Structure formats: structure tokens, C-alpha cells
PDB file of C-alpha atoms in Angstrom:
ATOM      1  CA  UNK A 270       0.303   0.029   0.092  1.00 44.00           C
ATOM      2  CA  UNK A 271       1.500   3.419  -0.722  1.00 42.00           C
ATOM      3  CA  UNK A 272       0.102   6.854  -0.760  1.00 34.00           C
ATOM      4  CA  UNK A 273       0.116   9.098  -3.732  1.00 32.00           C
ATOM      5  CA  UNK A 274       1.698  12.508  -2.669  1.00 34.00           C
ATOM      6  CA  UNK A 275       2.452  13.882  -6.117  1.00 32.00           C
ATOM      7  CA  UNK A 276       1.118  17.329  -6.657  1.00 35.00           C
ATOM      8  CA  UNK A 277      -1.359  17.590  -9.443  1.00 32.00           C
ATOM      9  CA  UNK A 278      -0.213  18.865 -12.711  1.00 35.00           C
ATOM     10  CA  UNK A 279      -2.933  21.745 -13.217  1.00 38.00           C
ATOM     11  CA  UNK A 280      -5.201  23.649 -10.854  1.00 40.00           C
ATOM     12  CA  UNK A 281      -5.305  24.451  -7.304  1.00 40.00           C
ATOM     13  CA  UNK A 282      -7.988  24.520  -4.632  1.00 37.00           C
ATOM     14  CA  UNK A 283     -10.349  27.305  -4.651  1.00 37.00           C
ATOM     15  CA  UNK A 284      -9.594  30.240  -2.114  1.00 38.00           C
ATOM     16  CA  UNK A 285      -5.794  29.579  -1.833  1.00 39.00           C
ATOM     17  CA  UNK A 286      -3.163  31.863  -3.242  1.00 42.00           C
ATOM     18  CA  UNK A 287      -0.764  30.572  -5.853  1.00 42.00           C
ATOM     19  CA  UNK A 288       2.710  30.113  -4.096  1.00 43.00           C
ATOM     20  CA  UNK A 289       5.375  32.598  -5.170  1.00 47.00           C
ATOM     21  CA  UNK A 290       7.895  31.179  -7.187  1.00 50.00           C
ATOM     22  CA  UNK A 291      11.359  30.820  -5.374  1.00 51.00           C
ATOM     23  CA  UNK A 292      13.922  33.452  -5.750  1.00 52.00           C
ATOM     24  CA  UNK A 293      16.639  32.696  -8.576  1.00 50.00           C
ATOM     25  CA  UNK A 294      19.181  32.598  -6.402  1.00 54.00           C
ATOM     26  CA  UNK A 295      17.817  30.162  -3.771  1.00 56.00           C
ATOM     27  CA  UNK A 296      16.859  27.939  -7.246  1.00 55.00           C
ATOM     28  CA  UNK A 297      20.417  28.053  -8.491  1.00 55.00           C
ATOM     29  CA  UNK A 298      21.828  26.951  -5.083  1.00 64.00           C
ATOM     30  CA  UNK A 299      19.592  23.974  -4.808  1.00 60.00           C
ATOM     31  CA  UNK A 300      20.352  22.889  -8.256  1.00 80.00           C
ATOM     32  CA  UNK A 301      24.287  23.102  -7.236  1.00 85.00           C
ATOM     33  CA  UNK A 302      23.720  21.111  -4.165  1.00 86.00           C
ATOM     34  CA  UNK A 303      21.148  18.400  -6.340  1.00 85.00           C
ATOM     35  CA  UNK A 304      24.200  18.236  -8.690  1.00 88.00           C
ATOM     36  CA  UNK A 305      26.572  17.512  -5.901  1.00 90.00           C
ATOM     37  CA  UNK A 306      24.582  15.221  -4.159  1.00 91.00           C
ATOM     38  CA  UNK A 307      24.157  13.109  -7.226  1.00 91.00           C
ATOM     39  CA  UNK A 308      27.934  12.915  -7.805  1.00 92.00           C
ATOM     40  CA  UNK A 309      28.442  12.048  -4.389  1.00 91.00           C
ATOM     41  CA  UNK A 310      25.632   9.038  -4.418  1.00 91.00           C
ATOM     42  CA  UNK A 311      27.332   7.785  -7.569  1.00 92.00           C
ATOM     43  CA  UNK A 312      30.610   6.814  -5.362  1.00 89.00           C
ATOM     44  CA  UNK A 313      28.116   4.976  -3.002  1.00 86.00           C
ATOM     45  CA  UNK A 314      29.153   6.011   0.415  1.00 86.00           C
ATOM     46  CA  UNK A 315      28.114   3.109   2.300  1.00 81.00           C
ATOM     47  CA  UNK A 316      30.316   0.831   0.500  1.00 78.00           C
ATOM     48  CA  UNK A 317      33.273   3.403   0.935  1.00 76.00           C
ATOM     49  CA  UNK A 318      32.523   3.390   4.720  1.00 78.00           C
ATOM     50  CA  UNK A 319      32.519  -0.582   4.945  1.00 77.00           C
ATOM     51  CA  UNK A 320      35.856  -0.724   3.029  1.00 79.00           C
ATOM     52  CA  UNK A 321      37.712   1.367   5.213  1.00 82.00           C
ATOM     53  CA  UNK A 322      36.334  -0.679   8.304  1.00 89.00           C
ATOM     54  CA  UNK A 323      38.772  -3.325   7.130  1.00 94.00           C
ATOM     55  CA  UNK A 324      41.409  -0.974   5.743  1.00 94.00           C
ATOM     56  CA  UNK A 325      42.387   0.639   9.051  1.00 94.00           C
ATOM     57  CA  UNK A 326      42.789  -2.505  11.378  1.00 95.00           C
ATOM     58  CA  UNK A 327      44.743  -4.286   8.565  1.00 95.00           C
ATOM     59  CA  UNK A 328      47.146  -1.203   8.175  1.00 95.00           C
ATOM     60  CA  UNK A 329      47.386  -1.107  11.944  1.00 95.00           C
ATOM     61  CA  UNK A 330      48.190  -4.803  12.250  1.00 95.00           C
ATOM     62  CA  UNK A 331      50.690  -4.834   9.429  1.00 95.00           C
ATOM     63  CA  UNK A 332      52.587  -1.954  11.077  1.00 93.00           C
ATOM     64  CA  UNK A 333      52.477  -3.822  14.376  1.00 89.00           C
ATOM     65  CA  UNK A 334      50.596  -0.759  16.000  1.00 87.00           C
ATOM     66  CA  UNK A 335      50.360   2.548  14.681  1.00 88.00           C
ATOM     67  CA  UNK A 336      51.098   2.983  10.996  1.00 91.00           C
ATOM     68  CA  UNK A 337      52.598   6.451   9.844  1.00 92.00           C
ATOM     69  CA  UNK A 338      49.650   8.836  10.077  1.00 93.00           C
ATOM     70  CA  UNK A 339      50.407  10.430   6.587  1.00 94.00           C
ATOM     71  CA  UNK A 340      50.565   6.931   4.864  1.00 95.00           C
ATOM     72  CA  UNK A 341      47.462   6.065   6.713  1.00 94.00           C
ATOM     73  CA  UNK A 342      45.684   9.264   5.200  1.00 94.00           C
ATOM     74  CA  UNK A 343      47.123   8.764   1.700  1.00 95.00           C
ATOM     75  CA  UNK A 344      45.664   5.120   1.477  1.00 95.00           C
ATOM     76  CA  UNK A 345      42.575   6.096   3.076  1.00 93.00           C
ATOM     77  CA  UNK A 346      41.721   9.029   0.548  1.00 94.00           C
ATOM     78  CA  UNK A 347      43.308   6.984  -2.580  1.00 95.00           C
ATOM     79  CA  UNK A 348      41.193   3.797  -1.580  1.00 93.00           C
ATOM     80  CA  UNK A 349      38.182   5.801  -0.960  1.00 93.00           C
ATOM     81  CA  UNK A 350      38.600   7.559  -4.525  1.00 95.00           C
ATOM     82  CA  UNK A 351      39.095   4.089  -6.034  1.00 95.00           C
ATOM     83  CA  UNK A 352      36.013   2.762  -4.306  1.00 93.00           C
ATOM     84  CA  UNK A 353      34.259   5.742  -5.515  1.00 94.00           C
ATOM     85  CA  UNK A 354      35.673   5.473  -8.725  1.00 96.00           C
ATOM     86  CA  UNK A 355      34.799   1.865  -9.106  1.00 95.00           C
ATOM     87  CA  UNK A 356      31.337   2.585  -8.202  1.00 94.00           C
ATOM     88  CA  UNK A 357      30.577   5.437 -10.613  1.00 96.00           C
ATOM     89  CA  UNK A 358      32.121   3.258 -13.479  1.00 96.00           C
ATOM     90  CA  UNK A 359      29.600   0.754 -12.144  1.00 95.00           C
ATOM     91  CA  UNK A 360      26.653   2.859 -12.342  1.00 95.00           C
ATOM     92  CA  UNK A 361      27.656   4.111 -15.791  1.00 96.00           C
ATOM     93  CA  UNK A 362      27.587   0.628 -16.976  1.00 96.00           C
ATOM     94  CA  UNK A 363      24.704  -0.576 -15.170  1.00 94.00           C
ATOM     95  CA  UNK A 364      22.556   2.470 -16.349  1.00 93.00           C
ATOM     96  CA  UNK A 365      20.354   0.112 -18.640  1.00 92.00           C
ATOM     97  CA  UNK A 366      19.291  -1.901 -15.714  1.00 92.00           C
ATOM     98  CA  UNK A 367      19.429   0.429 -12.925  1.00 91.00           C
ATOM     99  CA  UNK A 368      16.048   1.711 -13.938  1.00 89.00           C
ATOM    100  CA  UNK A 369      14.532  -1.486 -13.968  1.00 88.00           C
ATOM    101  CA  UNK A 370      14.948  -2.281 -10.430  1.00 89.00           C
ATOM    102  CA  UNK A 371      13.366  -0.737  -7.601  1.00 87.00           C
ATOM    103  CA  UNK A 372      16.418  -0.922  -5.482  1.00 86.00           C
ATOM    104  CA  UNK A 373      18.438   1.155  -8.070  1.00 88.00           C
ATOM    105  CA  UNK A 374      15.749   3.220  -9.933  1.00 88.00           C
ATOM    106  CA  UNK A 375      16.696   6.570  -7.944  1.00 90.00           C
ATOM    107  CA  UNK A 376      20.239   6.408  -8.876  1.00 91.00           C
ATOM    108  CA  UNK A 377      21.559   9.341 -11.154  1.00 92.00           C
ATOM    109  CA  UNK A 378      21.589   7.738 -14.317  1.00 91.00           C
ATOM    110  CA  UNK A 379      18.130   6.045 -13.807  1.00 90.00           C
ATOM    111  CA  UNK A 380      16.539   9.256 -13.238  1.00 90.00           C
ATOM    112  CA  UNK A 381      18.737  11.581 -15.704  1.00 90.00           C
ATOM    113  CA  UNK A 382      19.928  13.674 -13.086  1.00 90.00           C
ATOM    114  CA  UNK A 383      23.206  13.324 -14.856  1.00 92.00           C
ATOM    115  CA  UNK A 384      24.646  12.516 -18.345  1.00 94.00           C
ATOM    116  CA  UNK A 385      26.334   8.968 -19.015  1.00 95.00           C
ATOM    117  CA  UNK A 386      28.943  11.143 -20.650  1.00 96.00           C
ATOM    118  CA  UNK A 387      29.324  13.214 -17.134  1.00 95.00           C
ATOM    119  CA  UNK A 388      29.584  10.130 -15.234  1.00 96.00           C
ATOM    120  CA  UNK A 389      32.088   8.493 -17.246  1.00 96.00           C
ATOM    121  CA  UNK A 390      34.375  11.531 -16.982  1.00 97.00           C
ATOM    122  CA  UNK A 391      33.840  11.573 -13.301  1.00 97.00           C
ATOM    123  CA  UNK A 392      34.650   7.766 -12.508  1.00 97.00           C
ATOM    124  CA  UNK A 393      37.655   7.936 -15.006  1.00 97.00           C
ATOM    125  CA  UNK A 394      38.867  11.194 -13.143  1.00 97.00           C
ATOM    126  CA  UNK A 395      38.448   9.646  -9.640  1.00 97.00           C
ATOM    127  CA  UNK A 396      40.263   6.661 -10.839  1.00 97.00           C
ATOM    128  CA  UNK A 397      43.454   8.378 -12.229  1.00 97.00           C
ATOM    129  CA  UNK A 398      43.405  10.771  -9.305  1.00 97.00           C
ATOM    130  CA  UNK A 399      43.585   7.653  -6.898  1.00 97.00           C
ATOM    131  CA  UNK A 400      46.162   6.022  -8.758  1.00 97.00           C
ATOM    132  CA  UNK A 401      48.541   8.986  -9.125  1.00 97.00           C
ATOM    133  CA  UNK A 402      48.517   9.574  -5.566  1.00 96.00           C
ATOM    134  CA  UNK A 403      48.988   5.994  -4.677  1.00 97.00           C
ATOM    135  CA  UNK A 404      51.875   5.744  -7.014  1.00 97.00           C
ATOM    136  CA  UNK A 405      53.425   8.813  -5.649  1.00 96.00           C
ATOM    137  CA  UNK A 406      53.019   8.317  -1.926  1.00 96.00           C
ATOM    138  CA  UNK A 407      52.855   4.184  -1.371  1.00 95.00           C
ATOM    139  CA  UNK A 408      54.501   1.835  -3.472  1.00 96.00           C
ATOM    140  CA  UNK A 409      54.070  -0.272  -6.800  1.00 97.00           C
ATOM    141  CA  UNK A 410      52.457  -3.309  -5.185  1.00 97.00           C
ATOM    142  CA  UNK A 411      49.817  -1.247  -3.424  1.00 97.00           C
ATOM    143  CA  UNK A 412      49.106   0.907  -6.850  1.00 97.00           C
ATOM    144  CA  UNK A 413      49.172  -2.349  -8.807  1.00 97.00           C
ATOM    145  CA  UNK A 414      46.573  -3.856  -6.634  1.00 97.00           C
ATOM    146  CA  UNK A 415      44.322  -0.651  -6.632  1.00 97.00           C
ATOM    147  CA  UNK A 416      44.324  -0.313 -10.348  1.00 97.00           C
ATOM    148  CA  UNK A 417      43.596  -4.272 -10.600  1.00 97.00           C
ATOM    149  CA  UNK A 418      40.619  -3.956  -8.203  1.00 96.00           C
ATOM    150  CA  UNK A 419      38.876  -1.165  -9.942  1.00 96.00           C
ATOM    151  CA  UNK A 420      39.313  -2.912 -13.417  1.00 96.00           C
ATOM    152  CA  UNK A 421      38.306  -6.270 -11.978  1.00 96.00           C
ATOM    153  CA  UNK A 422      35.202  -4.877 -10.407  1.00 96.00           C
ATOM    154  CA  UNK A 423      34.194  -2.780 -13.545  1.00 96.00           C
ATOM    155  CA  UNK A 424      35.205  -4.886 -16.179  1.00 95.00           C
ATOM    156  CA  UNK A 425      35.225  -8.674 -14.905  1.00 95.00           C
ATOM    157  CA  UNK A 426      32.541  -8.369 -12.703  1.00 95.00           C
ATOM    158  CA  UNK A 427      30.337  -5.491 -13.759  1.00 94.00           C
ATOM    159  CA  UNK A 428      30.340  -5.946 -17.415  1.00 93.00           C
ATOM    160  CA  UNK A 429      31.071  -9.793 -17.735  1.00 93.00           C
ATOM    161  CA  UNK A 430      30.190 -11.989 -14.608  1.00 94.00           C
ATOM    162  CA  UNK A 431      27.285  -9.953 -13.257  1.00 93.00           C
ATOM    163  CA  UNK A 432      24.973 -10.814 -16.319  1.00 92.00           C
ATOM    164  CA  UNK A 433      26.119 -13.981 -17.340  1.00 93.00           C
ATOM    165  CA  UNK A 434      26.543 -16.097 -14.212  1.00 94.00           C
ATOM    166  CA  UNK A 435      25.001 -16.956 -10.866  1.00 93.00           C
ATOM    167  CA  UNK A 436      28.498 -17.233  -9.390  1.00 93.00           C
ATOM    168  CA  UNK A 437      29.130 -13.625 -10.114  1.00 93.00           C
ATOM    169  CA  UNK A 438      28.992 -12.618  -6.107  1.00 93.00           C
ATOM    170  CA  UNK A 439      31.585 -15.529  -5.472  1.00 94.00           C
ATOM    171  CA  UNK A 440      34.130 -14.170  -7.992  1.00 93.00           C
ATOM    172  CA  UNK A 441      32.982 -10.550  -7.495  1.00 92.00           C
ATOM    173  CA  UNK A 442      34.080 -11.014  -3.849  1.00 92.00           C
ATOM    174  CA  UNK A 443      37.700 -10.571  -4.866  1.00 93.00           C
ATOM    175  CA  UNK A 444      37.343  -7.061  -5.546  1.00 91.00           C
ATOM    176  CA  UNK A 445      35.566  -6.276  -2.426  1.00 90.00           C
ATOM    177  CA  UNK A 446      38.297  -8.110  -0.226  1.00 94.00           C
ATOM    178  CA  UNK A 447      41.132  -6.099  -2.058  1.00 95.00           C
ATOM    179  CA  UNK A 448      41.236  -3.276   0.511  1.00 94.00           C
ATOM    180  CA  UNK A 449      42.936  -5.711   2.978  1.00 96.00           C
ATOM    181  CA  UNK A 450      45.657  -6.703   0.466  1.00 96.00           C
ATOM    182  CA  UNK A 451      45.988  -3.049  -0.697  1.00 96.00           C
ATOM    183  CA  UNK A 452      46.337  -1.814   2.924  1.00 96.00           C
ATOM    184  CA  UNK A 453      48.984  -4.379   4.042  1.00 96.00           C
ATOM    185  CA  UNK A 454      51.102  -3.780   0.916  1.00 97.00           C
ATOM    186  CA  UNK A 455      51.108  -0.255   1.358  1.00 97.00           C
ATOM    187  CA  UNK A 456      52.490  -0.767   4.672  1.00 96.00           C
ATOM    188  CA  UNK A 457      55.118  -3.410   4.225  1.00 95.00           C
ATOM    189  CA  UNK A 458      55.590  -3.629   0.265  1.00 95.00           C
ATOM    190  CA  UNK A 459      54.374  -7.137   0.402  1.00 96.00           C
ATOM    191  CA  UNK A 460      51.365  -9.499   1.831  1.00 95.00           C
ATOM    192  CA  UNK A 461      52.249 -11.772   4.890  1.00 95.00           C
ATOM    193  CA  UNK A 462      50.360 -14.990   5.285  1.00 95.00           C
ATOM    194  CA  UNK A 463      47.917 -13.178   8.155  1.00 95.00           C
ATOM    195  CA  UNK A 464      47.194 -10.314   5.428  1.00 95.00           C
ATOM    196  CA  UNK A 465      45.793 -13.393   3.096  1.00 96.00           C
ATOM    197  CA  UNK A 466      43.812 -14.980   6.016  1.00 96.00           C
ATOM    198  CA  UNK A 467      41.887 -11.505   6.623  1.00 96.00           C
ATOM    199  CA  UNK A 468      41.452 -11.407   2.718  1.00 97.00           C
ATOM    200  CA  UNK A 469      39.846 -14.843   3.070  1.00 97.00           C
ATOM    201  CA  UNK A 470      37.839 -13.514   5.869  1.00 97.00           C
ATOM    202  CA  UNK A 471      36.139 -10.576   3.775  1.00 96.00           C
ATOM    203  CA  UNK A 472      35.986 -12.689   0.444  1.00 97.00           C
ATOM    204  CA  UNK A 473      33.944 -15.535   2.169  1.00 97.00           C
ATOM    205  CA  UNK A 474      31.836 -13.341   4.290  1.00 97.00           C
ATOM    206  CA  UNK A 475      30.408 -11.435   0.981  1.00 95.00           C
ATOM    207  CA  UNK A 476      28.232 -14.362   0.102  1.00 96.00           C
ATOM    208  CA  UNK A 477      26.230 -14.525   3.351  1.00 96.00           C
ATOM    209  CA  UNK A 478      26.559 -10.704   3.139  1.00 95.00           C
ATOM    210  CA  UNK A 479      25.059 -10.459  -0.320  1.00 94.00           C
ATOM    211  CA  UNK A 480      22.681 -13.205  -0.857  1.00 96.00           C
ATOM    212  CA  UNK A 481      20.211 -12.095   1.831  1.00 95.00           C
ATOM    213  CA  UNK A 482      20.199  -8.747  -0.053  1.00 93.00           C
ATOM    214  CA  UNK A 483      19.849 -10.765  -3.503  1.00 94.00           C
ATOM    215  CA  UNK A 484      16.715 -12.700  -1.486  1.00 94.00           C
ATOM    216  CA  UNK A 485      15.049  -9.258  -0.757  1.00 93.00           C
ATOM    217  CA  UNK A 486      15.507  -7.879  -4.246  1.00 92.00           C
ATOM    218  CA  UNK A 487      14.944 -11.184  -6.385  1.00 93.00           C
ATOM    219  CA  UNK A 488      12.142  -9.905  -8.416  1.00 92.00           C
ATOM    220  CA  UNK A 489      14.244  -6.575  -9.068  1.00 91.00           C
ATOM    221  CA  UNK A 490      16.967  -8.912 -10.352  1.00 93.00           C
ATOM    222  CA  UNK A 491      14.681 -11.288 -12.282  1.00 93.00           C
ATOM    223  CA  UNK A 492      13.195  -8.148 -14.174  1.00 92.00           C
ATOM    224  CA  UNK A 493      16.583  -6.936 -15.067  1.00 90.00           C
ATOM    225  CA  UNK A 494      17.631 -10.323 -16.295  1.00 92.00           C
ATOM    226  CA  UNK A 495      20.487 -10.619 -13.794  1.00 93.00           C
ATOM    227  CA  UNK A 496      20.980 -14.286 -12.945  1.00 94.00           C
ATOM    228  CA  UNK A 497      21.633 -13.677  -9.115  1.00 95.00           C
ATOM    229  CA  UNK A 498      21.625 -17.088  -7.250  1.00 95.00           C
ATOM    230  CA  UNK A 499      18.603 -16.585  -5.692  1.00 94.00           C
ATOM    231  CA  UNK A 500      16.879 -16.073  -9.044  1.00 94.00           C
ATOM    232  CA  UNK A 501      18.044 -19.018 -11.017  1.00 94.00           C
ATOM    233  CA  UNK A 502      18.755 -21.408  -8.215  1.00 94.00           C
ATOM    234  CA  UNK A 503      16.742 -23.192  -5.663  1.00 94.00           C
ATOM    235  CA  UNK A 504      16.154 -21.911  -1.930  1.00 93.00           C
ATOM    236  CA  UNK A 505      17.610 -25.129  -1.232  1.00 94.00           C
ATOM    237  CA  UNK A 506      20.747 -24.181  -2.994  1.00 96.00           C
ATOM    238  CA  UNK A 507      20.788 -20.637  -1.631  1.00 96.00           C
ATOM    239  CA  UNK A 508      20.299 -22.069   1.796  1.00 96.00           C
ATOM    240  CA  UNK A 509      23.491 -24.459   1.403  1.00 96.00           C
ATOM    241  CA  UNK A 510      25.873 -21.467   0.110  1.00 97.00           C
ATOM    242  CA  UNK A 511      24.892 -19.209   2.986  1.00 97.00           C
ATOM    243  CA  UNK A 512      25.763 -21.767   5.516  1.00 97.00           C
ATOM    244  CA  UNK A 513      28.750 -23.117   3.869  1.00 97.00           C
ATOM    245  CA  UNK A 514      30.244 -19.757   3.201  1.00 98.00           C
ATOM    246  CA  UNK A 515      29.110 -18.257   6.846  1.00 98.00           C
ATOM    247  CA  UNK A 516      31.278 -21.307   8.034  1.00 98.00           C
ATOM    248  CA  UNK A 517      34.402 -20.579   5.717  1.00 98.00           C
ATOM    249  CA  UNK A 518      34.162 -17.205   7.000  1.00 98.00           C
ATOM    250  CA  UNK A 519      34.449 -18.010  10.322  1.00 98.00           C
ATOM    251  CA  UNK A 520      36.875 -20.599   9.531  1.00 97.00           C
ATOM    252  CA  UNK A 521      39.015 -18.199   7.769  1.00 97.00           C
ATOM    253  CA  UNK A 522      38.847 -15.863  11.002  1.00 97.00           C
ATOM    254  CA  UNK A 523      39.843 -18.412  13.147  1.00 97.00           C
ATOM    255  CA  UNK A 524      42.748 -19.340  10.958  1.00 95.00           C
ATOM    256  CA  UNK A 525      44.270 -15.806  11.081  1.00 95.00           C
ATOM    257  CA  UNK A 526      44.410 -16.472  14.938  1.00 94.00           C
ATOM    258  CA  UNK A 527      47.708 -18.696  15.062  1.00 95.00           C
ATOM    259  CA  UNK A 528      49.421 -16.733  12.393  1.00 93.00           C
ATOM    260  CA  UNK A 529      50.185 -13.567  14.854  1.00 89.00           C
ATOM    261  CA  UNK A 530      46.720 -12.555  16.302  1.00 93.00           C
ATOM    262  CA  UNK A 531      46.505 -12.627  20.334  1.00 92.00           C
ATOM    263  CA  UNK A 532      43.765 -13.717  22.743  1.00 94.00           C
ATOM    264  CA  UNK A 533      41.527 -10.574  22.163  1.00 95.00           C
ATOM    265  CA  UNK A 534      41.105 -11.335  18.546  1.00 96.00           C
ATOM    266  CA  UNK A 535      40.725 -15.056  19.198  1.00 96.00           C
ATOM    267  CA  UNK A 536      38.069 -14.743  21.596  1.00 96.00           C
ATOM    268  CA  UNK A 537      36.370 -11.985  19.668  1.00 97.00           C
ATOM    269  CA  UNK A 538      36.381 -14.316  16.328  1.00 97.00           C
ATOM    270  CA  UNK A 539      34.949 -17.293  18.589  1.00 97.00           C
ATOM    271  CA  UNK A 540      31.962 -15.119  19.947  1.00 97.00           C
ATOM    272  CA  UNK A 541      31.239 -13.249  16.800  1.00 97.00           C
ATOM    273  CA  UNK A 542      31.666 -16.169  14.671  1.00 97.00           C
ATOM    274  CA  UNK A 543      29.118 -18.286  16.421  1.00 97.00           C
ATOM    275  CA  UNK A 544      26.656 -15.741  16.497  1.00 97.00           C
ATOM    276  CA  UNK A 545      26.974 -14.951  12.987  1.00 98.00           C
ATOM    277  CA  UNK A 546      26.821 -18.836  12.301  1.00 97.00           C
ATOM    278  CA  UNK A 547      23.510 -18.934  14.654  1.00 97.00           C
ATOM    279  CA  UNK A 548      22.006 -15.880  12.705  1.00 96.00           C
ATOM    280  CA  UNK A 549      22.601 -17.758   9.367  1.00 97.00           C
ATOM    281  CA  UNK A 550      21.208 -21.102  10.799  1.00 96.00           C
ATOM    282  CA  UNK A 551      17.807 -19.400  11.715  1.00 96.00           C
ATOM    283  CA  UNK A 552      17.477 -17.474   8.235  1.00 96.00           C
ATOM    284  CA  UNK A 553      17.764 -21.090   6.636  1.00 95.00           C
ATOM    285  CA  UNK A 554      15.668 -22.691   9.458  1.00 95.00           C
ATOM    286  CA  UNK A 555      12.995 -20.077   8.689  1.00 94.00           C
ATOM    287  CA  UNK A 556      13.258 -20.787   4.841  1.00 92.00           C
ATOM    288  CA  UNK A 557      12.844 -24.740   5.169  1.00 92.00           C
ATOM    289  CA  UNK A 558       9.946 -24.151   7.439  1.00 90.00           C
ATOM    290  CA  UNK A 559       7.964 -21.904   5.057  1.00 89.00           C
ATOM    291  CA  UNK A 560       8.105 -18.646   7.106  1.00 89.00           C
ATOM    292  CA  UNK A 561       8.483 -15.078   6.480  1.00 87.00           C
ATOM    293  CA  UNK A 562      12.553 -14.955   5.846  1.00 84.00           C
ATOM    294  CA  UNK A 563      13.269 -11.343   7.057  1.00 89.00           C
ATOM    295  CA  UNK A 564      16.775 -12.059   5.150  1.00 91.00           C
ATOM    296  CA  UNK A 565      17.937  -8.365   5.891  1.00 92.00           C
ATOM    297  CA  UNK A 566      18.323  -9.468   9.723  1.00 94.00           C
ATOM    298  CA  UNK A 567      21.237 -11.515   8.354  1.00 96.00           C
ATOM    299  CA  UNK A 568      22.613  -8.538   5.885  1.00 95.00           C
ATOM    300  CA  UNK A 569      22.873  -6.283   8.852  1.00 94.00           C
ATOM    301  CA  UNK A 570      24.396  -8.695  11.066  1.00 95.00           C
ATOM    302  CA  UNK A 571      27.005  -9.623   8.880  1.00 95.00           C
ATOM    303  CA  UNK A 572      27.927  -5.979   8.807  1.00 94.00           C
ATOM    304  CA  UNK A 573      27.841  -5.743  12.478  1.00 95.00           C
ATOM    305  CA  UNK A 574      30.074  -9.119  12.506  1.00 97.00           C
ATOM    306  CA  UNK A 575      32.838  -7.793  10.235  1.00 96.00           C
ATOM    307  CA  UNK A 576      32.777  -4.311  12.104  1.00 95.00           C
ATOM    308  CA  UNK A 577      33.454  -6.265  15.253  1.00 96.00           C
ATOM    309  CA  UNK A 578      35.908  -8.580  13.998  1.00 97.00           C
ATOM    310  CA  UNK A 579      38.514  -5.759  12.525  1.00 97.00           C
ATOM    311  CA  UNK A 580      37.923  -3.737  15.729  1.00 96.00           C
ATOM    312  CA  UNK A 581      39.399  -6.782  17.246  1.00 97.00           C
ATOM    313  CA  UNK A 582      42.216  -6.643  14.992  1.00 96.00           C
ATOM    314  CA  UNK A 583      42.859  -2.771  15.477  1.00 95.00           C
ATOM    315  CA  UNK A 584      42.695  -3.525  19.379  1.00 95.00           C
ATOM    316  CA  UNK A 585      45.150  -6.695  18.874  1.00 93.00           C
ATOM    317  CA  UNK A 586      47.534  -4.370  16.966  1.00 92.00           C
ATOM    318  CA  UNK A 587      47.766  -1.828  19.993  1.00 91.00           C
ATOM    319  CA  UNK A 588      48.166  -4.483  22.773  1.00 86.00           C
TER     320      UNK A 588
END
């Protein structure tokens, strides 16, 4: 059920004075603000925030405590620009399907708030600035990983995998977990085994994180012709993958413990992992019993889990 709040195109109620038009200066300010907000929305700030949750703790642990603040600022700014570039280019590539899906129909290109050319230039410019910044102030490995993450997300995932295979979320998880490797490489010039273990945590985590979202918007993806797993496979298959990848996420988090983490991290990984797995089991149980899923509960819980786990990484680095 929805309320129709749109104002009629013509006419007004008797006895009411016609509203005075807004001042020209006010309209101009509103237009500028709307355009700026449209460009900001292209970068998908929520995704950038989530990437920073893993980047800062990874840098801290790689440095054995507090990394150089200048280097941290460079990686945070460069990483945010790279993530924003990848998201903007994603919006450019997906402009044909975004207007078909309820979840994405308010994006700037779907609403024609910006032109495709402007978005393409914006995305490429952000990518160029991020890579120049990383190349000038970090090292070749961190820069190469940043470039690879942008290309992988937009070319391999968005252009190819997303529209062709139900395993798109699995393979797309590589670029989602890349910030951990980039952060580690920026500090040390290489990636230690524990860095790869944390990469594995974020990589496996993306399936139980994203599948609930795909369940909720299953009809959207079907309408756009995107073969997300819940669209083209049975609920039984989706349930199995949610459980398997939740177990692998928790296993990867525990594998990082003996590689150099301390008891604070270990205890947190055990407790948070058990709660995360319990939430996944509850979702699968509701699905098998034919009850309302409330899939977004697991989606939000997955974010809480990852945040708590990487806070423990940061704390362990400081004690």
C-alpha cells in the first residue's frame, strides 16, 4: 500500500493563493546542491565506509601498532577515491538495468539527473587521481592492487560476470576483499600470510552478506535479467551456500589467530563467529519451514560481525 503524494499537474484548490516562485538565487543553490549530491551518490558512500572498516585495522596490524599517519591518510583517501571510481563506473555500465530495479531506480543515471558522459568522465577522473596518489606516495604493489581492483570490479564483474553467471557474487568477492591486501601492501610492500587470512575472511563473508540482499530483491534482479543465485537456483541451494560460506568465513577468521593474532582477537572471533553462524542457521531454518525470512536481518548482522572482528584486529595491534 502506498500514498500518492505527487502534486496534480494543473489547478489548485479554490481560495488558496498561488505560491510565489522561489528566488532565482535559491533555485540555483538548490540545483548546485542536487548535482553535488548526485555525484556523491555515484560513489556509494556506504560501500566506501565498509571498505574503510577493514583497511584501517589491516594497516595497524601490518605496522605492528600505529602506522605512519601520513601513509594512513594517503591510503584512506586513495582507497576511497578508487572505491568511488569503481562505483561510479559501475553506475555508468549498469545504467540500462538500474532503471528497471526498485533498489536502484533512484540512482542519478536512472533518474537522468546526470548524463552518461559526465558520469564516465567523473569515474575515470577519480580512478586516475587515486592511482596517481597511490603511485606517488605508497609503493608499486599497493598501486597495482588498487588498479587491479578497479578493473576487476568494473570490467570482469560488472560487464561480464554479473550478467552471465549465478557465481557472480563469489568471483566478485575478490575485489571486495582487495582493500585488505592494498592496506597491507602499502605498509610493508608485500602481503604476509595473516594478510591473506584476513583477505579470505572478507572474501567468504561477501556471500552470506549479499545473498540476503539478493533474496529480498529477487524480483528486481529477475526483471533486469541478472542471474543472481536466488533468481536462478532453488532456495535449498541458496540456503546451502549461505551456510557453507558463513562457516568458511568463521573458519578463515579462526585461521588468522595462530598466524599472529592475540587472545583478544581470538576470543572475539569465536564469539562473533558463533553469533554470525547462529543467525545464518536461523535464516535457513525459517526458509525450510516456509516462514517469512526477514533476510535483511542477516544482511545487517553480517556488517556488525565484520565491524566487530576488525575492531578486534585493531585492538590486538595496539596491545
